[in-house]
Amino acid sequence: MVGLTSNNLMNLSMAERFDKFREKGFGSVMIWLGPDAKESADERATLAERAGLFIENFHLSCDHLNEMWIDCKEGDERISRFKDEIAAASKHGVKTVVCHLTHGDFPPFVSTIGTNRIEDLVKFAENANVKLAFENVITKDHVTYVLENFKSPYVGLCYDVGHDHYWRVQDWLGLFGDRVFALHLHDNFADKDSHFIPFDGSIDWQYTLPRLAKTSYRGTTTLETKDAAYVYDASPDKYLEHALSVGNYIDKFLESNR
């Protein structure tokens, strides 16, 4: 099954987006919980369900991430909002959420208060029966620390192919390929985080796809591409058709090579 992030066709309402995804043949969706829409996490999930889309995961909101590692009330509030979003996922039977741990090139160092907050978050997720997939981003220290020190079956990696190609900080799949809970598939030219459709950038997919097939991931093939990327000048329908065609190719490759 092929899915797409909800961060597409932003000129349409959330309900219209999901209906369009389903109309064009997508079977699942990754629901982004950023401030791009008025609907709550619960409302977004309900709209996806009404459209007949399987919800592969929630992508938790990404504001005030660095405050998690600092002794401040904003750090506590950040964890509290994560918990609210995880609770919404649990309510809708969504088994995985994607989480960023930091923002920017120079986040605060890994800290005791930060790791204590993550421990609290992990326990909450375990009780909610929701897996935490921590995403590889610009810096490696925080995600690596959490994956190495929290061995819970509810703690794993969200492997973002485009991020790995752009930032190239370490061999994420070599280290944590057996703990991949989520995939973000998109492309770029290693000059910015462009979120192109795979094969429209410079990622070596002939090398990458066999490695993806050997990971532990068994969820839907999720494209985190964006129609607003400058390379696309086709209509929304043509963009979705192209994305689905590529997604189907990748999905079949992964299924055939596991």
PDB file of N, CA and C in Angstrom, residues 61-96:
ATOM      1  N   SER A  61       3.770  17.344  16.227  1.00  0.00           N
ATOM      2  CA  SER A  61       4.128  18.738  15.972  1.00  0.00           C
ATOM      3  C   SER A  61       5.588  18.996  16.344  1.00  0.00           C
ATOM      4  N   CYS A  62       6.143  20.069  15.780  1.00  0.00           N
ATOM      5  CA  CYS A  62       7.602  20.255  15.838  1.00  0.00           C
ATOM      6  C   CYS A  62       8.054  21.584  16.440  1.00  0.00           C
ATOM      7  N   ASP A  63       7.185  22.289  17.131  1.00  0.00           N
ATOM      8  CA  ASP A  63       7.606  23.556  17.728  1.00  0.00           C
ATOM      9  C   ASP A  63       8.204  23.322  19.119  1.00  0.00           C
ATOM     10  N   HIS A  64       9.089  24.201  19.533  1.00  0.00           N
ATOM     11  CA  HIS A  64       9.711  24.188  20.862  1.00  0.00           C
ATOM     12  C   HIS A  64      10.399  22.853  21.179  1.00  0.00           C
ATOM     13  N   LEU A  65      11.037  22.270  20.173  1.00  0.00           N
ATOM     14  CA  LEU A  65      11.711  20.989  20.393  1.00  0.00           C
ATOM     15  C   LEU A  65      12.947  21.136  21.273  1.00  0.00           C
ATOM     16  N   ASN A  66      13.751  22.160  21.022  1.00  0.00           N
ATOM     17  CA  ASN A  66      14.994  22.300  21.780  1.00  0.00           C
ATOM     18  C   ASN A  66      14.750  22.552  23.260  1.00  0.00           C
ATOM     19  N   GLU A  67      13.587  23.111  23.577  1.00  0.00           N
ATOM     20  CA  GLU A  67      13.268  23.372  24.982  1.00  0.00           C
ATOM     21  C   GLU A  67      13.112  22.092  25.792  1.00  0.00           C
ATOM     22  N   MET A  68      12.900  20.956  25.104  1.00  0.00           N
ATOM     23  CA  MET A  68      12.813  19.678  25.826  1.00  0.00           C
ATOM     24  C   MET A  68      14.085  19.370  26.600  1.00  0.00           C
ATOM     25  N   TRP A  69      15.197  19.896  26.138  1.00  0.00           N
ATOM     26  CA  TRP A  69      16.504  19.576  26.716  1.00  0.00           C
ATOM     27  C   TRP A  69      16.976  20.626  27.716  1.00  0.00           C
ATOM     28  N   ILE A  70      16.096  21.599  28.004  1.00  0.00           N
ATOM     29  CA  ILE A  70      16.430  22.708  28.894  1.00  0.00           C
ATOM     30  C   ILE A  70      15.452  22.722  30.064  1.00  0.00           C
ATOM     31  N   ASP A  71      15.916  23.167  31.216  1.00  0.00           N
ATOM     32  CA  ASP A  71      15.059  23.263  32.406  1.00  0.00           C
ATOM     33  C   ASP A  71      14.188  24.511  32.287  1.00  0.00           C
ATOM     34  N   CYS A  72      13.027  24.363  31.651  1.00  0.00           N
ATOM     35  CA  CYS A  72      12.108  25.482  31.462  1.00  0.00           C
ATOM     36  C   CYS A  72      10.697  24.937  31.299  1.00  0.00           C
ATOM     37  N   LYS A  73       9.711  25.787  31.540  1.00  0.00           N
ATOM     38  CA  LYS A  73       8.315  25.329  31.466  1.00  0.00           C
ATOM     39  C   LYS A  73       7.924  24.965  30.039  1.00  0.00           C
ATOM     40  N   GLU A  74       8.553  25.603  29.053  1.00  0.00           N
ATOM     41  CA  GLU A  74       8.239  25.275  27.665  1.00  0.00           C
ATOM     42  C   GLU A  74       8.607  23.827  27.333  1.00  0.00           C
ATOM     43  N   GLY A  75       9.659  23.329  27.977  1.00  0.00           N
ATOM     44  CA  GLY A  75      10.024  21.932  27.775  1.00  0.00           C
ATOM     45  C   GLY A  75       8.971  20.984  28.312  1.00  0.00           C
ATOM     46  N   ASP A  76       8.436  21.299  29.495  1.00  0.00           N
ATOM     47  CA  ASP A  76       7.353  20.484  30.063  1.00  0.00           C
ATOM     48  C   ASP A  76       6.099  20.565  29.190  1.00  0.00           C
ATOM     49  N   GLU A  77       5.815  21.765  28.697  1.00  0.00           N
ATOM     50  CA  GLU A  77       4.633  21.943  27.846  1.00  0.00           C
ATOM     51  C   GLU A  77       4.783  21.176  26.534  1.00  0.00           C
ATOM     52  N   ARG A  78       5.998  21.114  26.011  1.00  0.00           N
ATOM     53  CA  ARG A  78       6.253  20.367  24.776  1.00  0.00           C
ATOM     54  C   ARG A  78       5.921  18.880  24.966  1.00  0.00           C
ATOM     55  N   ILE A  79       6.374  18.306  26.064  1.00  0.00           N
ATOM     56  CA  ILE A  79       6.095  16.899  26.349  1.00  0.00           C
ATOM     57  C   ILE A  79       4.602  16.685  26.558  1.00  0.00           C
ATOM     58  N   SER A  80       3.952  17.612  27.229  1.00  0.00           N
ATOM     59  CA  SER A  80       2.515  17.495  27.469  1.00  0.00           C
ATOM     60  C   SER A  80       1.739  17.464  26.155  1.00  0.00           C
ATOM     61  N   ARG A  81       2.142  18.298  25.199  1.00  0.00           N
ATOM     62  CA  ARG A  81       1.447  18.308  23.904  1.00  0.00           C
ATOM     63  C   ARG A  81       1.748  17.045  23.103  1.00  0.00           C
ATOM     64  N   PHE A  82       2.976  16.541  23.211  1.00  0.00           N
ATOM     65  CA  PHE A  82       3.273  15.241  22.609  1.00  0.00           C
ATOM     66  C   PHE A  82       2.320  14.177  23.144  1.00  0.00           C
ATOM     67  N   LYS A  83       2.108  14.186  24.452  1.00  0.00           N
ATOM     68  CA  LYS A  83       1.222  13.191  25.061  1.00  0.00           C
ATOM     69  C   LYS A  83      -0.204  13.323  24.538  1.00  0.00           C
ATOM     70  N   ASP A  84      -0.676  14.545  24.388  1.00  0.00           N
ATOM     71  CA  ASP A  84      -2.021  14.753  23.847  1.00  0.00           C
ATOM     72  C   ASP A  84      -2.131  14.173  22.436  1.00  0.00           C
ATOM     73  N   GLU A  85      -1.099  14.369  21.639  1.00  0.00           N
ATOM     74  CA  GLU A  85      -1.111  13.864  20.261  1.00  0.00           C
ATOM     75  C   GLU A  85      -1.015  12.344  20.224  1.00  0.00           C
ATOM     76  N   ILE A  86      -0.232  11.773  21.125  1.00  0.00           N
ATOM     77  CA  ILE A  86      -0.145  10.311  21.226  1.00  0.00           C
ATOM     78  C   ILE A  86      -1.479   9.730  21.669  1.00  0.00           C
ATOM     79  N   ALA A  87      -2.136  10.400  22.599  1.00  0.00           N
ATOM     80  CA  ALA A  87      -3.457   9.940  23.051  1.00  0.00           C
ATOM     81  C   ALA A  87      -4.454   9.948  21.898  1.00  0.00           C
ATOM     82  N   ALA A  88      -4.388  10.971  21.040  1.00  0.00           N
ATOM     83  CA  ALA A  88      -5.275  11.020  19.874  1.00  0.00           C
ATOM     84  C   ALA A  88      -4.967   9.876  18.916  1.00  0.00           C
ATOM     85  N   ALA A  89      -3.674   9.580  18.743  1.00  0.00           N
ATOM     86  CA  ALA A  89      -3.301   8.443  17.893  1.00  0.00           C
ATOM     87  C   ALA A  89      -3.878   7.150  18.445  1.00  0.00           C
ATOM     88  N   SER A  90      -3.724   6.955  19.738  1.00  0.00           N
ATOM     89  CA  SER A  90      -4.233   5.740  20.377  1.00  0.00           C
ATOM     90  C   SER A  90      -5.741   5.614  20.208  1.00  0.00           C
ATOM     91  N   LYS A  91      -6.443   6.715  20.342  1.00  0.00           N
ATOM     92  CA  LYS A  91      -7.904   6.719  20.200  1.00  0.00           C
ATOM     93  C   LYS A  91      -8.328   6.197  18.836  1.00  0.00           C
ATOM     94  N   HIS A  92      -7.546   6.511  17.811  1.00  0.00           N
ATOM     95  CA  HIS A  92      -7.899   6.119  16.445  1.00  0.00           C
ATOM     96  C   HIS A  92      -7.190   4.838  15.996  1.00  0.00           C
ATOM     97  N   GLY A  93      -6.538   4.161  16.916  1.00  0.00           N
ATOM     98  CA  GLY A  93      -5.872   2.915  16.566  1.00  0.00           C
ATOM     99  C   GLY A  93      -4.615   3.087  15.748  1.00  0.00           C
ATOM    100  N   VAL A  94      -4.044   4.291  15.762  1.00  0.00           N
ATOM    101  CA  VAL A  94      -2.797   4.554  15.043  1.00  0.00           C
ATOM    102  C   VAL A  94      -1.649   4.022  15.891  1.00  0.00           C
ATOM    103  N   LYS A  95      -0.856   3.120  15.331  1.00  0.00           N
ATOM    104  CA  LYS A  95       0.118   2.380  16.124  1.00  0.00           C
ATOM    105  C   LYS A  95       1.487   3.043  16.229  1.00  0.00           C
ATOM    106  N   THR A  96       1.726   4.084  15.430  1.00  0.00           N
ATOM    107  CA  THR A  96       3.047   4.713  15.407  1.00  0.00           C
ATOM    108  C   THR A  96       2.903   6.224  15.298  1.00  0.00           C
TER     109      THR A  96
END
